PDB file of C-alpha atoms in Angstrom:
ATOM      1  CA  MET A 554       0.029  -0.113  -0.247  1.00 49.00           C
ATOM      2  CA  ASN A 555       1.950   3.781  -0.548  1.00 51.00           C
ATOM      3  CA  LEU A 556       0.210   6.353   0.790  1.00 47.00           C
ATOM      4  CA  GLU A 557       0.728   9.414  -1.036  1.00 51.00           C
ATOM      5  CA  PHE A 558       0.758  13.533   0.631  1.00 45.00           C
ATOM      6  CA  ASN A 559      -1.579  15.616  -0.093  1.00 47.00           C
ATOM      7  CA  HIS A 560      -0.965  18.734   2.467  1.00 49.00           C
ATOM      8  CA  LYS A 561       2.094  20.325   2.579  1.00 52.00           C
ATOM      9  CA  SER A 562       2.836  23.505   5.010  1.00 61.00           C
ATOM     10  CA  ASN A 563       2.816  26.697   3.375  1.00 84.00           C
ATOM     11  CA  TYR A 564       5.251  28.295   6.095  1.00 88.00           C
ATOM     12  CA  PHE A 565       4.710  31.615   4.415  1.00 90.00           C
ATOM     13  CA  LEU A 566       0.758  31.451   5.065  1.00 91.00           C
ATOM     14  CA  GLY A 567       1.419  30.375   8.345  1.00 93.00           C
ATOM     15  CA  ALA A 568       3.670  32.904   9.260  1.00 94.00           C
ATOM     16  CA  GLN A 569       1.707  36.034   7.410  1.00 95.00           C
ATOM     17  CA  LEU A 570      -1.107  35.108   9.993  1.00 95.00           C
ATOM     18  CA  VAL A 571       1.240  35.026  12.483  1.00 97.00           C
ATOM     19  CA  ILE A 572       2.450  38.711  11.232  1.00 97.00           C
ATOM     20  CA  ARG A 573      -1.445  40.144  10.651  1.00 96.00           C
ATOM     21  CA  HIS A 574      -1.816  38.599  14.674  1.00 97.00           C
ATOM     22  CA  ILE A 575      -0.053  40.330  15.853  1.00 97.00           C
ATOM     23  CA  GLN A 576      -0.372  43.727  13.716  1.00 96.00           C
ATOM     24  CA  ASP A 577      -3.879  43.327  15.024  1.00 96.00           C
ATOM     25  CA  LYS A 578      -2.677  42.653  18.880  1.00 96.00           C
ATOM     26  CA  LEU A 579      -0.124  45.954  18.155  1.00 96.00           C
ATOM     27  CA  PHE A 580      -3.478  48.283  17.817  1.00 95.00           C
ATOM     28  CA  ARG A 581      -5.910  47.217  20.361  1.00 96.00           C
ATOM     29  CA  GLU A 582      -2.425  47.431  22.728  1.00 95.00           C
ATOM     30  CA  LYS A 583       1.004  48.898  21.635  1.00 95.00           C
ATOM     31  CA  THR A 584       3.464  46.043  23.929  1.00 96.00           C
ATOM     32  CA  ASP A 585       6.920  45.033  23.276  1.00 96.00           C
ATOM     33  CA  HIS A 586       5.659  41.565  24.125  1.00 97.00           C
ATOM     34  CA  LEU A 587       3.271  39.029  23.406  1.00 98.00           C
ATOM     35  CA  SER A 588       2.390  34.844  24.288  1.00 97.00           C
ATOM     36  CA  PHE A 589       0.217  33.135  22.140  1.00 96.00           C
ATOM     37  CA  SER A 590      -1.176  30.141  24.247  1.00 95.00           C
ATOM     38  CA  LEU A 591      -1.204  26.689  22.260  1.00 93.00           C
ATOM     39  CA  GLN A 592      -4.555  26.761  21.499  1.00 94.00           C
ATOM     40  CA  GLU A 593      -4.171  30.129  19.770  1.00 95.00           C
ATOM     41  CA  PHE A 594      -2.391  29.526  17.265  1.00 93.00           C
ATOM     42  CA  LYS A 595      -4.350  25.978  16.146  1.00 93.00           C
ATOM     43  CA  ASN A 596      -7.056  28.566  16.146  1.00 94.00           C
ATOM     44  CA  LEU A 597      -5.137  30.542  14.218  1.00 94.00           C
ATOM     45  CA  PHE A 598      -3.869  27.699  11.788  1.00 91.00           C
ATOM     46  CA  GLN A 599      -7.362  26.285  11.809  1.00 90.00           C
ATOM     47  CA  ASN A 600      -7.024  23.519  13.675  1.00 86.00           C
ATOM     48  CA  ASP A 601      -3.771  22.121  12.220  1.00 84.00           C
ATOM     49  CA  MET A 602      -2.237  20.618  15.027  1.00 85.00           C
ATOM     50  CA  ALA A 603       1.172  20.842  12.711  1.00 82.00           C
ATOM     51  CA  SER A 604       0.994  24.291  12.111  1.00 85.00           C
ATOM     52  CA  ALA A 605       0.626  25.220  16.089  1.00 82.00           C
ATOM     53  CA  SER A 606       2.977  22.799  17.113  1.00 85.00           C
ATOM     54  CA  VAL A 607       6.247  21.028  14.370  1.00 86.00           C
ATOM     55  CA  ASN A 608       5.869  23.361  12.606  1.00 90.00           C
ATOM     56  CA  LEU A 609       5.923  26.463  14.365  1.00 94.00           C
ATOM     57  CA  ASP A 610       9.625  26.789  14.470  1.00 95.00           C
ATOM     58  CA  GLY A 611       9.743  27.339  11.033  1.00 92.00           C
ATOM     59  CA  ILE A 612       6.243  29.510  10.730  1.00 94.00           C
ATOM     60  CA  LEU A 613       7.804  31.653  13.367  1.00 97.00           C
ATOM     61  CA  HIS A 614      11.312  31.309  11.993  1.00 95.00           C
ATOM     62  CA  LEU A 615      10.167  33.344   8.555  1.00 95.00           C
ATOM     63  CA  ALA A 616       7.473  35.575  10.183  1.00 96.00           C
ATOM     64  CA  SER A 617      10.627  37.346  12.243  1.00 97.00           C
ATOM     65  CA  LYS A 618      11.712  38.091   9.351  1.00 96.00           C
ATOM     66  CA  TYR A 619       9.072  40.749   8.252  1.00 97.00           C
ATOM     67  CA  VAL A 620      10.471  43.862   8.537  1.00 97.00           C
ATOM     68  CA  VAL A 621       8.833  47.978   8.595  1.00 97.00           C
ATOM     69  CA  GLU A 622      10.504  50.291   7.391  1.00 92.00           C
ATOM     70  CA  THR A 623      11.640  53.136  10.002  1.00 89.00           C
ATOM     71  CA  ILE A 624      13.672  55.914  10.042  1.00 88.00           C
ATOM     72  CA  THR A 625      16.728  54.682  10.794  1.00 90.00           C
ATOM     73  CA  GLY A 626      16.541  51.263   7.947  1.00 93.00           C
ATOM     74  CA  ASP A 627      13.926  48.470   7.535  1.00 95.00           C
ATOM     75  CA  VAL A 628      14.312  46.843  11.233  1.00 97.00           C
ATOM     76  CA  ALA A 629      12.492  43.073  12.491  1.00 97.00           C
ATOM     77  CA  LEU A 630       9.239  43.730  13.737  1.00 98.00           C
ATOM     78  CA  ILE A 631       9.659  40.429  16.367  1.00 98.00           C
ATOM     79  CA  ASN A 632      13.550  41.109  18.151  1.00 97.00           C
ATOM     80  CA  HIS A 633      12.902  36.767  18.532  1.00 98.00           C
ATOM     81  CA  TYR A 634      10.749  34.100  20.345  1.00 98.00           C
ATOM     82  CA  ASP A 635      11.026  31.295  23.305  1.00 98.00           C
ATOM     83  CA  ILE A 636       8.763  28.155  22.448  1.00 96.00           C
ATOM     84  CA  HIS A 637       7.643  27.121  26.360  1.00 96.00           C
ATOM     85  CA  SER A 638       6.589  22.855  25.314  1.00 90.00           C
ATOM     86  CA  ASN A 639       6.102  22.028  28.609  1.00 93.00           C
ATOM     87  CA  GLU A 640       3.686  25.083  28.534  1.00 94.00           C
ATOM     88  CA  HIS A 641       2.116  25.086  25.885  1.00 93.00           C
ATOM     89  CA  THR A 642       3.491  28.947  25.004  1.00 96.00           C
ATOM     90  CA  THR A 643       5.360  30.578  22.853  1.00 97.00           C
ATOM     91  CA  THR A 644       6.419  34.631  23.664  1.00 98.00           C
ATOM     92  CA  ILE A 645       7.365  36.393  20.759  1.00 98.00           C
ATOM     93  CA  PHE A 646       9.878  39.448  21.798  1.00 99.00           C
ATOM     94  CA  LEU A 647       8.913  42.465  19.476  1.00 98.00           C
ATOM     95  CA  ASN A 648      11.743  45.748  18.924  1.00 97.00           C
ATOM     96  CA  GLN A 649      10.259  48.815  20.000  1.00 96.00           C
ATOM     97  CA  SER A 650      11.654  51.550  17.113  1.00 96.00           C
ATOM     98  CA  ALA A 651       9.692  48.216  14.950  1.00 97.00           C
ATOM     99  CA  VAL A 652       6.286  48.560  16.806  1.00 97.00           C
ATOM    100  CA  ASN A 653       6.097  52.935  17.034  1.00 96.00           C
ATOM    101  CA  ALA A 654       6.198  52.874  12.936  1.00 96.00           C
ATOM    102  CA  LEU A 655       4.204  49.787  13.078  1.00 95.00           C
ATOM    103  CA  VAL A 656       1.530  51.597  15.360  1.00 96.00           C
ATOM    104  CA  ASP A 657       2.446  55.606  15.738  1.00 95.00           C
ATOM    105  CA  ASP A 658       3.355  56.684  12.055  1.00 94.00           C
ATOM    106  CA  ALA A 659       1.874  53.166   9.972  1.00 92.00           C
ATOM    107  CA  HIS A 660       5.251  52.495   8.406  1.00 95.00           C
ATOM    108  CA  PRO A 661       3.779  49.413   7.127  1.00 93.00           C
ATOM    109  CA  LEU A 662       4.938  46.066   6.969  1.00 94.00           C
ATOM    110  CA  ILE A 663       7.890  44.622   4.307  1.00 94.00           C
ATOM    111  CA  PRO A 664       7.716  40.347   4.104  1.00 93.00           C
ATOM    112  CA  PRO A 665      10.685  38.296   3.138  1.00 90.00           C
ATOM    113  CA  ASP A 666      11.254  37.134  -0.331  1.00 86.00           C
ATOM    114  CA  ALA A 667       9.569  34.340  -0.922  1.00 80.00           C
ATOM    115  CA  SER A 668      11.801  33.203  -4.098  1.00 81.00           C
ATOM    116  CA  ASN A 669      14.975  33.094  -2.173  1.00 78.00           C
ATOM    117  CA  TYR A 670      13.539  30.119   0.172  1.00 67.00           C
ATOM    118  CA  GLU A 671      13.260  26.604  -0.848  1.00 58.00           C
TER     119      GLU A 671
END
């Protein structure tokens, strides 16, 4: 019996969903870090448990490549992130200058170039 997998994770779509979720939260409350539960990621990825667990590091890695235009140049929105597997949470630490440019100055988010990744 030969099984073929028809589902391939789309890391760029996942990263886009994460970034838009972060952006929505920042427009509600400006902060330098955000915490997300596994359930919140699961809901964000429409109950795709693989994206919310095993593939999460790859998705967050791509999300960390999004930059915001600032006066001093392009700055990554995500400074770093910590996945706490025992607590089923993830903490995302943000660059304050990028948050200010995004929220206060309405500067655009610039996505990573998908043609540079395999």
